[in-house]
Short mmCIF file of N, CA and C in Angstrom, two decimals:
data_model
loop_
_atom_site.label_atom_id
_atom_site.label_comp_id
_atom_site.label_asym_id
_atom_site.label_seq_id
_atom_site.Cartn_x
_atom_site.Cartn_y
_atom_site.Cartn_z
N UNK A 1 73.25 111.20 146.40
CA UNK A 1 72.46 111.62 147.53
C UNK A 1 72.55 113.13 147.65
N UNK A 2 71.40 113.77 147.79
CA UNK A 2 71.40 115.20 148.03
C UNK A 2 70.23 115.56 148.92
N UNK A 3 70.34 116.71 149.55
CA UNK A 3 69.33 117.21 150.48
C UNK A 3 68.81 118.55 150.02
N UNK A 4 67.53 118.78 150.28
CA UNK A 4 66.93 120.08 149.96
C UNK A 4 65.91 120.40 151.04
N UNK A 5 65.98 121.62 151.55
CA UNK A 5 65.00 122.02 152.55
C UNK A 5 63.69 122.32 151.84
N UNK A 6 62.59 121.81 152.38
CA UNK A 6 61.28 122.04 151.80
C UNK A 6 60.52 123.10 152.59
N UNK A 7 60.56 123.00 153.90
CA UNK A 7 59.88 123.97 154.77
C UNK A 7 60.85 124.39 155.86
N UNK A 8 61.32 125.64 155.82
CA UNK A 8 62.24 126.10 156.86
C UNK A 8 61.53 126.24 158.20
N UNK A 9 62.29 126.42 159.28
CA UNK A 9 61.66 126.57 160.59
C UNK A 9 60.74 127.78 160.63
N UNK A 10 59.63 127.66 161.35
CA UNK A 10 58.66 128.75 161.46
C UNK A 10 59.13 129.85 162.41
N UNK A 11 60.00 129.48 163.35
CA UNK A 11 60.53 130.45 164.31
C UNK A 11 62.03 130.24 164.45
N UNK A 12 62.68 131.17 165.11
CA UNK A 12 64.09 131.02 165.46
C UNK A 12 64.18 130.55 166.91
N UNK A 13 65.30 129.93 167.29
CA UNK A 13 65.42 129.39 168.65
C UNK A 13 65.59 130.44 169.74
N UNK A 14 65.71 131.70 169.36
CA UNK A 14 65.77 132.76 170.37
C UNK A 14 65.14 134.03 169.82
N UNK A 15 64.72 134.88 170.72
CA UNK A 15 64.07 136.13 170.34
C UNK A 15 65.12 137.24 170.17
N UNK A 16 64.70 138.32 169.57
CA UNK A 16 65.56 139.50 169.45
C UNK A 16 65.97 139.97 170.83
N UNK A 17 65.04 139.99 171.78
CA UNK A 17 65.35 140.46 173.13
C UNK A 17 66.40 139.58 173.80
N UNK A 18 66.30 138.28 173.61
CA UNK A 18 67.32 137.38 174.20
C UNK A 18 68.69 137.65 173.60
N UNK A 19 68.76 137.89 172.31
CA UNK A 19 70.03 138.21 171.66
C UNK A 19 70.57 139.54 172.18
N UNK A 20 69.69 140.52 172.30
CA UNK A 20 70.12 141.84 172.80
C UNK A 20 70.59 141.76 174.25
N UNK A 21 69.90 140.96 175.06
CA UNK A 21 70.32 140.80 176.46
C UNK A 21 71.73 140.20 176.52
N UNK A 22 72.00 139.22 175.66
CA UNK A 22 73.33 138.61 175.63
C UNK A 22 74.38 139.63 175.19
N UNK A 23 74.02 140.46 174.22
CA UNK A 23 74.95 141.46 173.71
C UNK A 23 75.05 142.69 174.61
N UNK A 24 74.17 142.77 175.60
CA UNK A 24 74.07 143.93 176.50
C UNK A 24 73.78 145.22 175.72
N UNK A 25 72.81 145.10 174.81
CA UNK A 25 72.36 146.24 174.00
C UNK A 25 70.97 146.63 174.48
N UNK A 26 70.83 147.87 174.93
CA UNK A 26 69.55 148.35 175.44
C UNK A 26 68.75 149.15 174.42
N UNK A 27 69.45 149.83 173.52
CA UNK A 27 68.79 150.69 172.54
C UNK A 27 68.21 149.86 171.39
N UNK A 28 67.32 150.48 170.63
CA UNK A 28 66.72 149.81 169.48
C UNK A 28 67.45 150.13 168.18
N UNK A 29 68.48 150.98 168.25
CA UNK A 29 69.18 151.43 167.05
C UNK A 29 69.74 150.27 166.21
N UNK A 30 70.21 149.22 166.85
CA UNK A 30 70.85 148.12 166.14
C UNK A 30 69.94 146.91 165.94
N UNK A 31 68.66 147.05 166.25
CA UNK A 31 67.75 145.91 166.11
C UNK A 31 67.76 145.31 164.71
N UNK A 32 67.82 146.20 163.70
CA UNK A 32 67.80 145.70 162.32
C UNK A 32 69.10 144.99 161.94
N UNK A 33 70.16 145.20 162.71
CA UNK A 33 71.41 144.48 162.48
C UNK A 33 71.47 143.18 163.30
N UNK A 34 70.87 143.22 164.49
CA UNK A 34 70.94 142.06 165.39
C UNK A 34 69.96 140.97 164.97
N UNK A 35 68.75 141.34 164.58
CA UNK A 35 67.72 140.33 164.28
C UNK A 35 68.14 139.33 163.20
N UNK A 36 68.72 139.78 162.07
CA UNK A 36 69.14 138.78 161.07
C UNK A 36 70.27 137.88 161.56
N UNK A 37 71.04 138.35 162.54
CA UNK A 37 72.14 137.53 163.06
C UNK A 37 71.64 136.28 163.77
N UNK A 38 70.41 136.31 164.26
CA UNK A 38 69.83 135.13 164.92
C UNK A 38 69.69 134.00 163.91
N UNK A 39 69.12 134.31 162.74
CA UNK A 39 68.97 133.29 161.69
C UNK A 39 70.33 132.86 161.15
N UNK A 40 71.25 133.81 161.03
CA UNK A 40 72.61 133.49 160.56
C UNK A 40 73.28 132.52 161.53
N UNK A 41 73.17 132.80 162.83
CA UNK A 41 73.79 131.94 163.84
C UNK A 41 73.17 130.54 163.83
N UNK A 42 71.84 130.47 163.68
CA UNK A 42 71.19 129.16 163.62
C UNK A 42 71.68 128.36 162.42
N UNK A 43 71.70 129.03 161.25
CA UNK A 43 72.13 128.33 160.03
C UNK A 43 73.60 127.89 160.12
N UNK A 44 74.45 128.74 160.68
CA UNK A 44 75.87 128.38 160.83
C UNK A 44 76.03 127.20 161.78
N UNK A 45 75.31 127.22 162.89
CA UNK A 45 75.37 126.11 163.85
C UNK A 45 74.84 124.83 163.21
N UNK A 46 73.72 124.93 162.51
CA UNK A 46 73.14 123.75 161.85
C UNK A 46 74.09 123.19 160.79
N UNK A 47 74.71 124.07 160.04
CA UNK A 47 75.64 123.61 158.99
C UNK A 47 76.84 122.92 159.61
N UNK A 48 77.39 123.48 160.67
CA UNK A 48 78.55 122.89 161.33
C UNK A 48 78.21 121.50 161.88
N UNK A 49 77.03 121.37 162.48
CA UNK A 49 76.65 120.11 163.10
C UNK A 49 76.00 119.13 162.13
N UNK A 50 75.53 119.62 160.97
CA UNK A 50 74.71 118.82 160.04
C UNK A 50 73.48 118.31 160.80
N UNK A 51 72.83 119.23 161.50
CA UNK A 51 71.73 118.90 162.41
C UNK A 51 70.72 120.05 162.33
N UNK A 52 69.46 119.77 162.65
CA UNK A 52 68.42 120.79 162.66
C UNK A 52 68.05 121.16 164.09
N UNK A 53 67.82 122.43 164.33
CA UNK A 53 67.45 122.87 165.68
C UNK A 53 65.94 122.92 165.85
N UNK A 54 65.28 123.79 165.10
CA UNK A 54 63.83 123.94 165.17
C UNK A 54 63.21 123.09 164.06
N UNK A 55 62.03 122.54 164.30
CA UNK A 55 61.35 121.66 163.35
C UNK A 55 61.34 122.26 161.94
N UNK A 56 61.73 121.42 160.98
CA UNK A 56 61.76 121.81 159.57
C UNK A 56 61.60 120.56 158.71
N UNK A 57 61.16 120.75 157.49
CA UNK A 57 60.92 119.63 156.58
C UNK A 57 61.99 119.63 155.49
N UNK A 58 62.55 118.43 155.26
CA UNK A 58 63.61 118.25 154.27
C UNK A 58 63.22 117.16 153.30
N UNK A 59 63.91 117.15 152.16
CA UNK A 59 63.80 116.06 151.20
C UNK A 59 65.19 115.49 150.97
N UNK A 60 65.28 114.17 151.04
CA UNK A 60 66.51 113.46 150.75
C UNK A 60 66.31 112.73 149.43
N UNK A 61 67.22 112.93 148.49
CA UNK A 61 67.13 112.31 147.17
C UNK A 61 68.22 111.25 147.04
N UNK A 62 67.81 110.05 146.64
CA UNK A 62 68.73 108.94 146.42
C UNK A 62 68.55 108.43 144.99
N UNK A 63 69.60 107.92 144.42
CA UNK A 63 69.50 107.36 143.06
C UNK A 63 68.82 105.99 143.08
N UNK A 64 68.85 105.32 144.23
CA UNK A 64 68.23 104.00 144.37
C UNK A 64 68.13 103.65 145.84
N UNK A 65 67.36 102.64 146.15
CA UNK A 65 67.34 102.10 147.49
C UNK A 65 68.61 101.28 147.70
N UNK A 66 69.00 100.98 148.95
CA UNK A 66 70.17 100.13 149.17
C UNK A 66 70.00 98.78 148.47
N UNK A 67 71.12 98.16 148.14
CA UNK A 67 71.11 96.91 147.40
C UNK A 67 70.55 95.73 148.16
N UNK A 68 70.70 95.75 149.49
CA UNK A 68 70.23 94.63 150.30
C UNK A 68 69.20 95.14 151.30
N UNK A 69 68.20 94.32 151.59
CA UNK A 69 67.16 94.71 152.54
C UNK A 69 67.70 94.88 153.95
N UNK A 70 68.85 94.28 154.25
CA UNK A 70 69.44 94.42 155.58
C UNK A 70 70.17 95.75 155.74
N UNK A 71 70.45 96.43 154.63
CA UNK A 71 71.16 97.71 154.69
C UNK A 71 70.16 98.85 154.90
N UNK A 72 70.30 99.60 155.98
CA UNK A 72 69.35 100.70 156.22
C UNK A 72 69.70 101.94 155.41
N UNK A 73 68.72 102.79 155.25
CA UNK A 73 68.96 104.13 154.72
C UNK A 73 69.29 104.99 155.93
N UNK A 74 70.48 105.58 155.95
CA UNK A 74 70.89 106.45 157.05
C UNK A 74 70.42 107.86 156.77
N UNK A 75 69.68 108.42 157.71
CA UNK A 75 69.07 109.73 157.50
C UNK A 75 69.98 110.86 157.97
N UNK A 76 69.93 111.95 157.26
CA UNK A 76 70.70 113.14 157.58
C UNK A 76 69.88 114.08 158.45
N UNK A 77 70.55 115.09 158.97
CA UNK A 77 69.95 116.20 159.72
C UNK A 77 69.24 115.75 161.00
N UNK A 78 69.91 115.03 161.90
CA UNK A 78 69.25 114.63 163.14
C UNK A 78 68.84 115.85 163.97
N UNK A 79 67.96 115.69 164.91
CA UNK A 79 67.20 114.50 165.25
C UNK A 79 65.98 114.34 164.33
N UNK A 80 65.78 113.11 163.85
CA UNK A 80 64.64 112.81 162.98
C UNK A 80 63.38 112.69 163.83
N UNK A 81 62.35 113.43 163.46
CA UNK A 81 61.07 113.34 164.17
C UNK A 81 60.14 112.35 163.49
N UNK A 82 60.07 112.41 162.15
CA UNK A 82 59.19 111.49 161.43
C UNK A 82 59.51 111.51 159.94
N UNK A 83 59.03 110.48 159.26
CA UNK A 83 59.12 110.41 157.80
C UNK A 83 57.72 110.65 157.27
N UNK A 84 57.58 111.66 156.42
CA UNK A 84 56.28 112.01 155.86
C UNK A 84 55.91 111.07 154.72
N UNK A 85 56.86 110.84 153.81
CA UNK A 85 56.60 109.94 152.68
C UNK A 85 57.90 109.48 152.06
N UNK A 86 57.82 108.34 151.39
CA UNK A 86 58.93 107.84 150.58
C UNK A 86 58.35 107.54 149.21
N UNK A 87 58.79 108.34 148.23
CA UNK A 87 58.32 108.17 146.86
C UNK A 87 59.48 107.67 146.01
N UNK A 88 59.13 106.94 144.96
CA UNK A 88 60.17 106.41 144.08
C UNK A 88 59.62 106.26 142.67
N UNK A 89 60.52 106.24 141.72
CA UNK A 89 60.17 106.00 140.33
C UNK A 89 60.36 104.51 140.08
N UNK A 90 59.26 103.83 139.76
CA UNK A 90 59.34 102.37 139.56
C UNK A 90 60.01 102.03 138.22
N UNK A 91 60.19 100.75 137.96
CA UNK A 91 60.89 100.29 136.75
C UNK A 91 60.22 100.77 135.47
N UNK A 92 58.89 101.04 135.52
CA UNK A 92 58.17 101.52 134.33
C UNK A 92 58.20 103.04 134.19
N UNK A 93 58.81 103.73 135.16
CA UNK A 93 58.89 105.19 135.09
C UNK A 93 57.77 105.92 135.78
N UNK A 94 56.90 105.21 136.49
CA UNK A 94 55.78 105.85 137.20
C UNK A 94 56.19 106.13 138.65
N UNK A 95 55.75 107.28 139.16
CA UNK A 95 56.03 107.60 140.56
C UNK A 95 55.10 106.80 141.47
N UNK A 96 55.69 106.20 142.48
CA UNK A 96 54.95 105.40 143.46
C UNK A 96 55.26 105.92 144.85
N UNK A 97 54.38 105.63 145.80
CA UNK A 97 54.64 105.93 147.21
C UNK A 97 54.77 104.60 147.95
N UNK A 98 55.89 104.44 148.64
CA UNK A 98 56.12 103.22 149.40
C UNK A 98 55.19 103.21 150.60
N UNK A 99 54.41 102.17 150.75
CA UNK A 99 53.44 102.06 151.84
C UNK A 99 54.17 102.08 153.18
N UNK A 100 53.75 102.95 154.08
CA UNK A 100 54.41 103.10 155.38
C UNK A 100 54.39 101.80 156.19
N UNK A 101 53.45 100.91 155.91
CA UNK A 101 53.41 99.63 156.61
C UNK A 101 54.53 98.69 156.16
N UNK A 102 55.17 99.03 155.03
CA UNK A 102 56.21 98.17 154.48
C UNK A 102 57.62 98.57 154.91
N UNK A 103 57.75 99.63 155.71
CA UNK A 103 59.08 100.02 156.20
C UNK A 103 59.00 100.47 157.66
N UNK A 104 60.13 100.43 158.31
CA UNK A 104 60.26 100.86 159.71
C UNK A 104 61.20 102.04 159.78
N UNK A 105 60.92 102.95 160.71
CA UNK A 105 61.76 104.12 160.93
C UNK A 105 62.29 104.06 162.36
N UNK A 106 63.60 104.07 162.48
CA UNK A 106 64.26 104.07 163.78
C UNK A 106 64.70 105.50 164.09
N UNK A 107 63.93 106.20 164.94
CA UNK A 107 64.27 107.58 165.31
C UNK A 107 65.14 107.64 166.56
N UNK A 108 65.38 106.50 167.18
CA UNK A 108 66.19 106.47 168.40
C UNK A 108 67.67 106.54 168.06
N UNK A 109 68.09 105.83 167.04
CA UNK A 109 69.50 105.81 166.65
C UNK A 109 69.91 107.13 166.03
N UNK A 110 71.19 107.44 166.14
CA UNK A 110 71.75 108.60 165.47
C UNK A 110 72.94 108.10 164.66
N UNK A 111 72.88 108.14 163.32
CA UNK A 111 71.77 108.68 162.55
C UNK A 111 70.55 107.76 162.58
N UNK A 112 69.40 108.39 162.37
CA UNK A 112 68.16 107.62 162.27
C UNK A 112 68.23 106.73 161.05
N UNK A 113 67.42 105.65 161.07
CA UNK A 113 67.50 104.68 159.98
C UNK A 113 66.11 104.30 159.48
N UNK A 114 66.07 103.97 158.20
CA UNK A 114 64.86 103.44 157.57
C UNK A 114 65.24 102.10 156.96
N UNK A 115 64.40 101.10 157.17
CA UNK A 115 64.66 99.79 156.58
C UNK A 115 63.34 99.07 156.36
N UNK A 116 63.33 98.08 155.48
CA UNK A 116 62.07 97.36 155.22
C UNK A 116 61.55 96.69 156.48
N UNK A 117 60.23 96.63 156.59
CA UNK A 117 59.59 95.92 157.69
C UNK A 117 59.90 94.43 157.56
N UNK A 118 59.61 93.69 158.62
CA UNK A 118 59.86 92.25 158.61
C UNK A 118 59.21 91.61 157.39
N UNK A 119 59.98 90.79 156.72
CA UNK A 119 59.51 90.03 155.56
C UNK A 119 59.19 90.92 154.34
N UNK A 120 59.71 92.14 154.32
CA UNK A 120 59.52 93.06 153.18
C UNK A 120 60.88 93.38 152.58
N UNK A 121 60.88 93.91 151.37
CA UNK A 121 62.12 94.31 150.68
C UNK A 121 61.94 95.72 150.13
N UNK A 122 63.07 96.33 149.78
CA UNK A 122 63.00 97.63 149.13
C UNK A 122 62.33 97.50 147.77
N UNK A 123 61.54 98.50 147.36
CA UNK A 123 60.96 98.46 146.02
C UNK A 123 62.05 98.58 144.94
N UNK A 124 61.74 98.10 143.76
CA UNK A 124 62.65 98.21 142.62
C UNK A 124 62.43 99.57 141.96
N UNK A 125 63.52 100.27 141.68
CA UNK A 125 63.42 101.59 141.06
C UNK A 125 64.01 101.57 139.66
N UNK A 126 63.62 102.56 138.91
CA UNK A 126 64.23 102.77 137.59
C UNK A 126 65.64 103.29 137.83
N UNK A 127 66.55 102.98 136.94
CA UNK A 127 67.92 103.47 137.05
C UNK A 127 67.95 104.89 136.52
N UNK A 128 67.89 105.85 137.45
CA UNK A 128 67.96 107.26 137.09
C UNK A 128 68.33 108.07 138.32
N UNK A 129 68.81 109.26 138.07
CA UNK A 129 69.20 110.14 139.18
C UNK A 129 67.97 110.51 140.01
N UNK A 130 68.14 110.51 141.30
CA UNK A 130 67.09 110.93 142.25
C UNK A 130 65.80 110.13 142.09
N UNK A 131 65.93 108.84 141.92
CA UNK A 131 64.76 107.97 141.75
C UNK A 131 63.95 107.83 143.04
N UNK A 132 64.58 108.12 144.18
CA UNK A 132 63.91 107.99 145.48
C UNK A 132 63.90 109.35 146.16
N UNK A 133 62.73 109.75 146.68
CA UNK A 133 62.60 111.00 147.41
C UNK A 133 61.98 110.70 148.77
N UNK A 134 62.72 111.00 149.82
CA UNK A 134 62.22 110.80 151.18
C UNK A 134 61.96 112.18 151.78
N UNK A 135 60.71 112.43 152.13
CA UNK A 135 60.36 113.68 152.81
C UNK A 135 60.31 113.39 154.30
N UNK A 136 61.01 114.20 155.08
CA UNK A 136 61.08 113.93 156.51
C UNK A 136 61.10 115.22 157.33
N UNK A 137 60.72 115.09 158.59
CA UNK A 137 60.68 116.22 159.52
C UNK A 137 61.76 116.01 160.56
N UNK A 138 62.52 117.05 160.79
CA UNK A 138 63.66 116.96 161.68
C UNK A 138 63.73 118.19 162.59
N UNK A 139 64.44 118.07 163.67
CA UNK A 139 64.59 119.17 164.62
C UNK A 139 64.24 118.73 166.03
N UNK A 140 64.53 119.60 166.99
CA UNK A 140 64.24 119.27 168.40
C UNK A 140 62.78 119.52 168.76
N UNK A 141 62.10 120.35 168.00
CA UNK A 141 60.70 120.64 168.27
C UNK A 141 60.32 121.98 167.68
N UNK A 142 59.08 122.38 167.91
CA UNK A 142 58.55 123.63 167.33
C UNK A 142 58.77 124.85 168.20
N UNK A 143 59.26 124.64 169.42
CA UNK A 143 59.47 125.76 170.35
C UNK A 143 60.95 125.94 170.66
N UNK A 144 61.34 127.17 170.93
CA UNK A 144 62.73 127.46 171.28
C UNK A 144 63.17 126.68 172.51
N UNK A 145 62.25 126.44 173.44
CA UNK A 145 62.57 125.72 174.68
C UNK A 145 62.94 124.26 174.41
N UNK A 146 62.61 123.74 173.23
CA UNK A 146 62.92 122.35 172.88
C UNK A 146 64.40 122.15 172.54
N UNK A 147 65.09 123.23 172.19
CA UNK A 147 66.49 123.16 171.77
C UNK A 147 67.39 123.11 173.01
N UNK A 148 68.37 122.20 173.03
CA UNK A 148 69.27 122.13 174.19
C UNK A 148 69.94 123.48 174.47
N UNK A 149 70.09 123.78 175.76
CA UNK A 149 70.64 125.08 176.18
C UNK A 149 72.04 125.34 175.65
N UNK A 150 72.88 124.30 175.58
CA UNK A 150 74.24 124.54 175.10
C UNK A 150 74.26 124.95 173.64
N UNK A 151 73.28 124.51 172.85
CA UNK A 151 73.21 124.94 171.45
C UNK A 151 72.74 126.39 171.35
N UNK A 152 71.83 126.77 172.23
CA UNK A 152 71.40 128.18 172.27
C UNK A 152 72.58 129.06 172.68
N UNK A 153 73.34 128.61 173.66
CA UNK A 153 74.50 129.39 174.09
C UNK A 153 75.53 129.51 172.97
N UNK A 154 75.74 128.44 172.22
CA UNK A 154 76.66 128.51 171.07
C UNK A 154 76.16 129.54 170.06
N UNK A 155 74.86 129.57 169.84
CA UNK A 155 74.30 130.58 168.92
C UNK A 155 74.58 131.99 169.44
N UNK A 156 74.43 132.19 170.74
CA UNK A 156 74.70 133.51 171.32
C UNK A 156 76.16 133.92 171.10
N UNK A 157 77.07 132.97 171.22
CA UNK A 157 78.49 133.26 170.98
C UNK A 157 78.73 133.61 169.51
N UNK A 158 78.06 132.93 168.61
CA UNK A 158 78.18 133.25 167.18
C UNK A 158 77.62 134.64 166.91
N UNK A 159 76.47 134.95 167.50
CA UNK A 159 75.86 136.28 167.33
C UNK A 159 76.81 137.35 167.84
N UNK A 160 77.40 137.13 169.01
CA UNK A 160 78.35 138.11 169.57
C UNK A 160 79.50 138.36 168.62
N UNK A 161 80.07 137.27 168.10
CA UNK A 161 81.20 137.38 167.18
C UNK A 161 80.81 138.13 165.91
N UNK A 162 79.68 137.78 165.33
CA UNK A 162 79.25 138.43 164.09
C UNK A 162 78.88 139.90 164.32
N UNK A 163 78.31 140.19 165.48
CA UNK A 163 77.92 141.57 165.81
C UNK A 163 79.16 142.45 166.04
N UNK A 164 80.12 141.91 166.78
CA UNK A 164 81.33 142.68 167.09
C UNK A 164 82.25 142.84 165.89
N UNK A 165 82.18 141.93 164.94
CA UNK A 165 83.09 141.95 163.79
C UNK A 165 82.35 142.19 162.48
N UNK A 166 81.26 142.92 162.53
CA UNK A 166 80.43 143.06 161.33
C UNK A 166 81.06 143.88 160.23
N UNK A 167 82.02 144.71 160.53
CA UNK A 167 82.62 145.52 159.49
C UNK A 167 84.07 145.19 159.21
N UNK A 168 84.63 144.25 159.95
CA UNK A 168 86.06 143.98 159.81
C UNK A 168 86.35 143.08 158.61
N UNK A 169 87.51 143.32 158.04
CA UNK A 169 88.01 142.48 156.95
C UNK A 169 89.36 141.95 157.40
N UNK A 170 89.50 140.64 157.38
CA UNK A 170 90.74 140.01 157.79
C UNK A 170 91.40 139.44 156.55
N UNK A 171 92.67 139.78 156.35
CA UNK A 171 93.41 139.28 155.20
C UNK A 171 94.39 138.22 155.68
N UNK A 172 94.46 137.11 154.95
CA UNK A 172 95.43 136.08 155.26
C UNK A 172 94.95 135.01 156.21
N UNK A 173 93.70 135.05 156.62
CA UNK A 173 93.14 134.00 157.48
C UNK A 173 91.84 133.51 156.88
N UNK A 174 91.36 132.43 157.44
CA UNK A 174 90.09 131.88 156.98
C UNK A 174 88.98 132.69 157.63
N UNK A 175 88.14 133.29 156.81
CA UNK A 175 87.02 134.04 157.36
C UNK A 175 85.79 133.14 157.37
N UNK A 176 84.84 133.47 158.22
CA UNK A 176 83.61 132.71 158.26
C UNK A 176 83.64 131.54 159.21
N UNK A 177 84.77 131.31 159.90
CA UNK A 177 84.81 130.20 160.84
C UNK A 177 84.07 130.59 162.11
N UNK A 178 83.65 129.58 162.84
CA UNK A 178 82.92 129.81 164.08
C UNK A 178 83.88 130.15 165.21
N UNK A 179 83.40 130.91 166.19
CA UNK A 179 84.24 131.15 167.36
C UNK A 179 84.58 129.81 168.04
N UNK A 180 85.79 129.70 168.54
CA UNK A 180 86.26 128.45 169.13
C UNK A 180 85.35 127.93 170.25
N UNK A 181 84.89 128.82 171.10
CA UNK A 181 84.03 128.41 172.21
C UNK A 181 82.70 127.87 171.69
N UNK A 182 82.17 128.48 170.65
CA UNK A 182 80.93 127.99 170.05
C UNK A 182 81.15 126.59 169.46
N UNK A 183 82.26 126.40 168.76
CA UNK A 183 82.58 125.08 168.19
C UNK A 183 82.67 124.03 169.29
N UNK A 184 83.28 124.39 170.41
CA UNK A 184 83.41 123.45 171.53
C UNK A 184 82.05 122.98 172.01
N UNK A 185 81.08 123.88 172.05
CA UNK A 185 79.73 123.52 172.47
C UNK A 185 78.99 122.69 171.42
N UNK A 186 79.30 122.93 170.14
CA UNK A 186 78.59 122.26 169.05
C UNK A 186 79.17 120.88 168.71
N UNK A 187 80.44 120.67 168.94
CA UNK A 187 81.11 119.43 168.52
C UNK A 187 80.43 118.16 169.03
N UNK A 188 79.97 118.09 170.29
CA UNK A 188 79.31 116.84 170.71
C UNK A 188 78.05 116.50 169.93
N UNK A 189 77.45 117.47 169.28
CA UNK A 189 76.24 117.26 168.50
C UNK A 189 76.52 117.05 167.02
N UNK A 190 77.77 117.16 166.61
CA UNK A 190 78.13 117.13 165.20
C UNK A 190 77.95 115.73 164.61
N UNK A 191 77.36 115.69 163.42
CA UNK A 191 77.23 114.43 162.68
C UNK A 191 78.57 114.22 161.98
N UNK A 192 79.35 113.28 162.46
CA UNK A 192 80.72 113.10 161.98
C UNK A 192 80.81 112.48 160.60
N UNK A 193 79.67 112.12 160.01
CA UNK A 193 79.71 111.61 158.64
C UNK A 193 79.97 112.72 157.64
N UNK A 194 79.84 113.98 158.08
CA UNK A 194 79.99 115.11 157.14
C UNK A 194 81.15 115.99 157.54
#
């Protein structure tokens, strides 16, 4: 099983001005240093939680469908908004698309699940790496306002830490860890399977 981002988010969950207001920076001198920190903070938060903030498209690759029709495919990167397509390599080596009427998507559960519709079974795949490709859309929505406030606040704490420590080198400790307060805000959203 592996994941690959296909379409990154079109926007960030906060503006440069919101980041500057949090940092209490009025001048434009550091704008070129602060703006990339917004994307860095989002990616760090997403990585820690194994979750998507702003709408983005991912591909999940599986070597095969589950062995039993009762076993669901557990989806990564919650919250799942929709499944675009499920493609697979059939026993003859031809790429097929699984008909959406033949499977159900449970977006309410976390993790979200995919399983065959009533009286249906998983298609048979060729035995090969990445025989199944699921394209899906994940995130809280297309607008910054869709993201829970505590996750935005955690991002602001990460931005503050990265901005204040942008030139420091620490020897003998783990670098790159999140600020403790940010982790505290992110932990309830963390996908504990990772």
